[in-house]
Short mmCIF file of C-alpha atoms in Angstrom, two decimals:
data_model
loop_
_atom_site.label_atom_id
_atom_site.label_comp_id
_atom_site.label_asym_id
_atom_site.label_seq_id
_atom_site.Cartn_x
_atom_site.Cartn_y
_atom_site.Cartn_z
CA MET A 26 25.06 -39.40 -21.32
CA LYS A 27 22.47 -40.43 -18.91
CA LYS A 28 24.60 -38.80 -16.22
CA ILE A 29 24.55 -35.62 -17.88
CA ILE A 30 20.46 -35.85 -18.58
CA CYS A 31 20.19 -36.55 -14.95
CA SER A 32 22.43 -33.91 -14.00
CA VAL A 33 20.47 -31.29 -16.09
CA ALA A 34 16.93 -32.77 -14.89
CA ALA A 35 18.07 -32.29 -11.43
CA VAL A 36 19.27 -28.77 -11.91
CA VAL A 37 15.77 -27.93 -13.57
CA LEU A 38 14.01 -29.38 -10.95
CA SER A 39 15.93 -27.71 -8.29
CA ALA A 40 14.99 -24.31 -10.04
CA MET A 41 11.53 -25.15 -10.17
CA HIS A 42 11.39 -26.13 -6.22
CA ILE A 43 13.12 -22.50 -5.57
CA ALA A 44 10.80 -20.74 -7.98
CA GLN A 45 7.74 -22.64 -6.19
CA ASP A 46 9.21 -21.44 -2.86
CA TYR A 47 9.65 -17.99 -3.86
CA SER A 48 6.04 -17.79 -5.41
CA ALA A 49 4.64 -18.79 -2.02
CA LEU A 50 6.59 -16.15 -0.20
CA LEU A 51 5.04 -13.47 -2.71
CA LYS A 52 1.68 -15.02 -1.93
CA LYS A 53 2.43 -14.72 1.66
CA ALA A 54 3.52 -11.00 1.12
CA GLU A 55 0.20 -10.44 -0.55
CA ASP A 56 -1.90 -12.13 1.99
CA ASN A 57 -0.11 -10.02 4.76
CA THR A 58 -1.88 -6.98 3.44
CA ALA A 59 -5.32 -8.21 3.59
CA PHE A 60 -7.62 -8.85 6.59
CA TYR A 61 -10.53 -10.87 5.59
CA GLY A 62 -11.94 -12.23 9.21
CA THR A 63 -13.02 -8.62 10.14
CA ASP A 64 -12.83 -4.89 9.65
CA PHE A 65 -9.88 -2.97 10.48
CA LYS A 66 -9.63 0.34 11.77
CA GLY A 67 -6.83 2.93 12.39
CA ASN A 68 -5.64 6.52 13.01
CA TYR A 69 -3.51 7.67 10.09
CA THR A 70 -1.11 10.62 10.30
CA ILE A 71 0.15 11.63 6.65
CA VAL A 72 3.17 14.00 6.61
CA HIS A 73 3.77 15.41 3.01
CA ASN A 74 7.27 17.18 2.85
CA LYS A 75 7.81 19.43 -0.54
CA PRO A 76 11.57 20.61 -0.46
CA GLY A 77 11.63 24.40 -0.26
CA GLU A 78 7.81 24.81 0.78
CA GLY A 79 7.73 22.95 4.28
CA GLN A 80 5.23 20.13 5.04
CA LYS A 81 1.71 19.61 5.41
CA ILE A 82 0.21 17.13 8.00
CA THR A 83 -3.17 15.48 7.41
CA GLU A 84 -4.89 13.49 10.03
CA ALA A 85 -7.40 10.61 8.92
CA ILE A 86 -9.43 7.63 10.11
CA MET A 87 -9.14 4.56 8.08
CA TYR A 88 -11.95 1.79 7.88
CA ARG A 89 -11.34 -1.35 5.78
CA ARG A 90 -13.58 -4.24 5.16
CA ASP A 91 -11.49 -6.44 2.99
CA SER A 92 -13.95 -9.33 2.56
CA GLU A 93 -16.32 -6.93 0.48
CA ASP A 94 -13.62 -4.83 -0.84
CA LYS A 95 -14.95 -1.63 0.87
CA TRP A 96 -12.89 1.06 2.54
CA THR A 97 -13.60 4.56 3.86
CA ILE A 98 -11.24 7.28 4.83
CA LEU A 99 -12.53 10.21 6.89
CA VAL A 100 -10.09 13.11 6.94
CA THR A 101 -10.12 14.90 10.46
CA GLY A 102 -7.36 17.27 10.30
CA PRO A 103 -6.31 20.03 9.72
CA ALA A 104 -9.37 22.35 10.10
CA SER A 105 -9.49 23.37 6.44
CA GLU A 106 -9.54 19.79 5.37
CA LYS A 107 -11.81 18.29 7.79
CA GLY A 108 -14.82 16.53 6.76
CA LYS A 109 -13.32 15.49 3.49
CA GLY A 110 -13.29 11.66 2.77
CA TYR A 111 -12.74 8.66 0.16
CA LEU A 112 -15.14 5.73 -0.05
CA GLN A 113 -14.44 2.60 -2.14
CA TYR A 114 -17.15 0.07 -2.87
CA ASP A 115 -18.53 -1.81 -5.98
CA GLY A 116 -14.89 -1.17 -7.46
CA ASN A 117 -15.20 2.61 -7.49
CA ILE A 118 -13.44 5.30 -5.47
CA TRP A 119 -15.61 8.52 -4.52
CA PHE A 120 -14.13 11.65 -3.10
CA TYR A 121 -16.21 13.83 -0.94
CA ASP A 122 -15.87 17.29 -0.40
CA PRO A 123 -18.15 18.72 2.23
CA VAL A 124 -17.55 22.46 0.89
CA ASP A 125 -20.13 21.76 -1.73
CA SER A 126 -21.26 18.29 -0.28
CA ALA A 127 -20.64 16.78 -3.55
CA PHE A 128 -19.02 13.47 -4.40
CA THR A 129 -16.70 13.05 -7.33
CA PHE A 130 -15.47 10.02 -8.90
CA THR A 131 -11.44 9.01 -8.20
CA SER A 132 -9.23 6.17 -9.02
CA ALA A 133 -6.78 4.03 -7.23
CA LYS A 134 -3.86 5.61 -9.08
CA ASP A 135 -5.05 9.19 -8.16
CA LYS A 136 -2.93 10.90 -5.42
CA PHE A 137 -4.30 11.07 -1.87
CA GLN A 138 -4.64 14.46 -0.69
CA ASN A 139 -2.03 15.69 -3.11
CA THR A 140 0.54 13.89 -1.48
CA ASN A 141 3.00 11.20 -2.93
CA ALA A 142 0.61 8.15 -1.69
CA ASN A 143 -1.92 6.91 -4.18
CA ASN A 144 -5.13 6.02 -2.79
CA SER A 145 -4.48 2.42 -3.54
CA ASP A 146 -1.55 2.45 -0.92
CA PHE A 147 -4.24 2.30 1.92
CA ALA A 148 -5.90 -0.74 0.37
CA PRO A 149 -4.65 -4.57 0.26
CA GLN A 150 -1.77 -4.98 -2.23
CA LYS A 151 -2.20 -7.66 -5.29
CA TYR A 152 1.65 -8.44 -5.63
CA PHE A 153 0.93 -12.37 -6.26
CA THR A 154 -2.43 -11.67 -8.14
CA ASN A 155 -1.67 -8.99 -10.61
CA TYR A 156 2.22 -9.57 -11.16
CA ALA A 157 4.31 -12.23 -12.73
CA ILE A 158 7.83 -12.86 -11.25
CA ASP A 159 10.44 -12.01 -13.69
CA SER A 160 13.15 -12.98 -11.26
CA ALA A 161 13.72 -13.60 -7.50
CA GLU A 162 16.85 -13.95 -5.44
CA LYS A 163 18.08 -13.71 -1.87
CA ALA A 164 19.25 -10.21 -0.92
CA LYS A 165 20.37 -8.20 2.11
CA LEU A 166 18.44 -5.08 3.02
CA GLY A 167 20.49 -3.93 5.85
CA LYS A 168 20.44 -6.65 8.54
CA LEU A 169 17.52 -8.13 6.85
CA ASP A 170 17.51 -11.40 5.18
CA CYS A 171 15.15 -10.99 2.04
CA VAL A 172 14.19 -12.05 -1.29
CA LEU A 173 14.28 -9.31 -4.09
CA PHE A 174 11.60 -10.00 -6.50
CA CYS A 175 11.40 -8.24 -10.01
CA LEU A 176 7.69 -8.22 -10.98
CA SER A 177 6.06 -7.29 -14.18
CA ALA A 178 2.02 -6.87 -14.29
CA LYS A 179 0.10 -9.27 -15.93
CA VAL A 180 -3.09 -7.36 -15.93
CA ASP A 181 -3.70 -3.76 -17.20
CA ASN A 182 -5.47 -2.16 -14.22
CA VAL A 183 -2.17 -1.52 -11.92
CA ASP A 184 -0.80 1.57 -10.72
CA TYR A 185 2.54 0.73 -12.07
CA PRO A 186 3.75 -1.91 -14.55
CA LYS A 187 6.94 -2.97 -13.08
CA LEU A 188 7.72 -3.43 -9.45
CA LYS A 189 10.75 -4.41 -7.50
CA LEU A 190 9.88 -5.97 -3.86
CA TRP A 191 12.21 -6.55 -0.75
CA VAL A 192 10.21 -9.32 1.27
CA THR A 193 11.55 -10.46 4.43
CA GLU A 194 12.27 -14.63 4.28
CA ASN A 195 10.99 -15.39 7.70
CA ASP A 196 7.63 -13.50 7.83
CA GLY A 197 6.53 -12.39 4.33
CA LEU A 198 6.48 -8.88 4.99
CA VAL A 199 7.49 -6.22 2.30
CA ARG A 200 10.19 -3.81 3.73
CA LYS A 201 11.10 -1.75 0.73
CA LYS A 202 9.36 -1.45 -2.83
CA GLU A 203 10.29 0.46 -6.14
CA ASP A 204 7.73 1.45 -8.62
CA TYR A 205 8.74 1.64 -12.27
CA SER A 206 7.34 2.61 -15.65
CA LEU A 207 6.85 0.40 -18.46
CA SER A 208 10.12 1.65 -20.00
CA GLY A 209 12.04 0.88 -16.76
CA LYS A 210 12.25 4.53 -15.19
CA MET A 211 11.98 4.40 -11.26
CA LEU A 212 9.15 6.48 -10.22
CA ARG A 213 8.85 6.00 -6.42
CA THR A 214 10.35 4.03 -3.64
CA THR A 215 8.61 2.93 -0.21
CA PHE A 216 9.99 2.07 2.67
CA ILE A 217 8.51 0.06 5.42
CA PRO A 218 11.17 -0.39 8.11
CA LYS A 219 9.04 -1.75 11.31
CA TYR A 220 5.69 -3.44 11.63
CA GLN A 221 3.47 -3.70 14.89
CA SER A 222 1.73 -6.61 15.99
CA ILE A 223 -2.08 -6.21 16.38
CA LYS A 224 -4.44 -8.84 17.91
CA ASN A 225 -6.89 -10.16 15.31
CA GLY A 226 -9.07 -12.46 17.01
CA GLY A 227 -7.11 -15.58 17.78
CA ASP A 228 -4.19 -14.66 15.30
CA ILE A 229 -1.71 -11.72 15.17
CA SER A 230 -1.62 -9.46 12.33
CA LYS A 231 1.14 -7.33 11.23
CA ILE A 232 0.48 -3.46 10.53
CA PRO A 233 3.16 -1.06 9.26
CA VAL A 234 4.06 1.31 12.10
CA ASN A 235 4.99 3.97 9.22
CA MET A 236 5.70 4.06 5.58
CA LEU A 237 7.97 6.63 3.94
CA ILE A 238 7.30 7.27 0.08
CA ALA A 239 9.97 8.94 -2.00
CA ASP A 240 8.98 10.30 -5.10
CA SER A 241 11.63 10.17 -7.76
CA LEU A 242 10.35 12.57 -10.11
CA LYS A 243 9.26 15.64 -8.03
CA GLY A 244 12.53 17.16 -7.02
CA LYS A 245 13.96 20.48 -6.21
CA LYS A 246 17.45 21.74 -6.12
CA ILE A 247 17.96 23.12 -2.83
CA ALA A 248 21.45 24.56 -1.85
CA GLY A 249 22.84 22.87 -5.06
CA LYS A 250 21.44 19.61 -4.19
CA VAL A 251 18.36 17.91 -5.41
CA GLU A 252 15.74 16.97 -3.10
CA TYR A 253 12.80 14.90 -3.67
CA GLU A 254 9.36 15.06 -2.28
CA LYS A 255 8.54 12.48 0.60
CA THR A 256 5.51 11.42 2.53
CA GLN A 257 5.49 9.55 5.60
CA ILE A 258 2.26 7.60 6.82
CA THR A 259 1.96 6.72 10.53
CA ILE A 260 -0.45 4.35 11.77
CA VAL A 261 -1.63 4.28 15.48
CA ASN A 262 -4.53 2.90 17.24
CA ALA A 263 -5.03 0.01 14.93
CA GLU A 264 -7.41 -2.61 15.71
CA PHE A 265 -9.63 -5.40 14.38
CA ALA A 266 -13.46 -5.10 15.11
CA LYS A 267 -16.60 -5.23 13.07
CA GLN A 268 -17.87 -1.74 12.21
CA LYS A 269 -21.25 -0.67 11.35
CA ASP A 270 -22.32 -1.42 7.58
CA SER A 271 -23.13 2.29 7.34
CA VAL A 272 -19.62 3.28 7.54
CA TYR A 273 -18.90 2.18 4.25
CA THR A 274 -21.67 4.41 2.48
CA LYS A 275 -21.79 8.05 0.93
CA PRO A 276 -24.53 9.07 3.88
CA TYR A 277 -21.96 8.33 6.32
CA LEU A 278 -19.23 10.76 4.92
CA GLU A 279 -22.31 13.24 4.34
CA MET A 280 -23.15 12.78 8.07
CA MET A 281 -19.55 13.23 9.35
CA LYS A 282 -19.09 16.57 7.95
CA GLN A 283 -21.15 18.17 11.00
CA ARG A 284 -18.45 16.44 13.58
#
């Protein structure tokens, strides 16, 4: 009997150790999306493909100050969209339209420029903070050795109540994410196949080269086959450097509409 009890205890302890390891990996995956030491700046190209309707390309400059939970996105193209902007501070997100010089309240869940990307996709991700691990297991994603996490939200203010994450074991980078409704219906899939290494002070931070977001709900039958909307986000000229405080203010967006 003692041997059986010891054996069961060993299994339980081993499972707890594995869970702790996986929890640490999920925390690392979250930390990899945030940069608290200084500001981040990058040029973003967002390509939205709608089946049967072609594509729309949006150019923008992203500024982030994660230490203060602030970010600004300034749309620079096409010409018809130039001067529009998004600003987050004090937990609120504002959209600026230069045509009528007005700010309107938006949210993290709202779509960025009517694409398949949410406003929250441009900010740090709270995988560890806002979600509980339902299960975690080793999995292959192509040639990558990953841990597949199944997560459920433990707070209300999240975009999606359930997630699946494929996180590479060696570096804690998210390579694939599936977003689900509370009932378990898949809503979106995000692929991040490649990251770029950017010098961040004395360290190196990883930034996606591109992200592909596929919408599982918005589809259209083309030549007898259903094709779904997709949005690809490409990041270039990424850098970590202190930006002026004014960048994260409404007057900055109002001023930039003239340029």
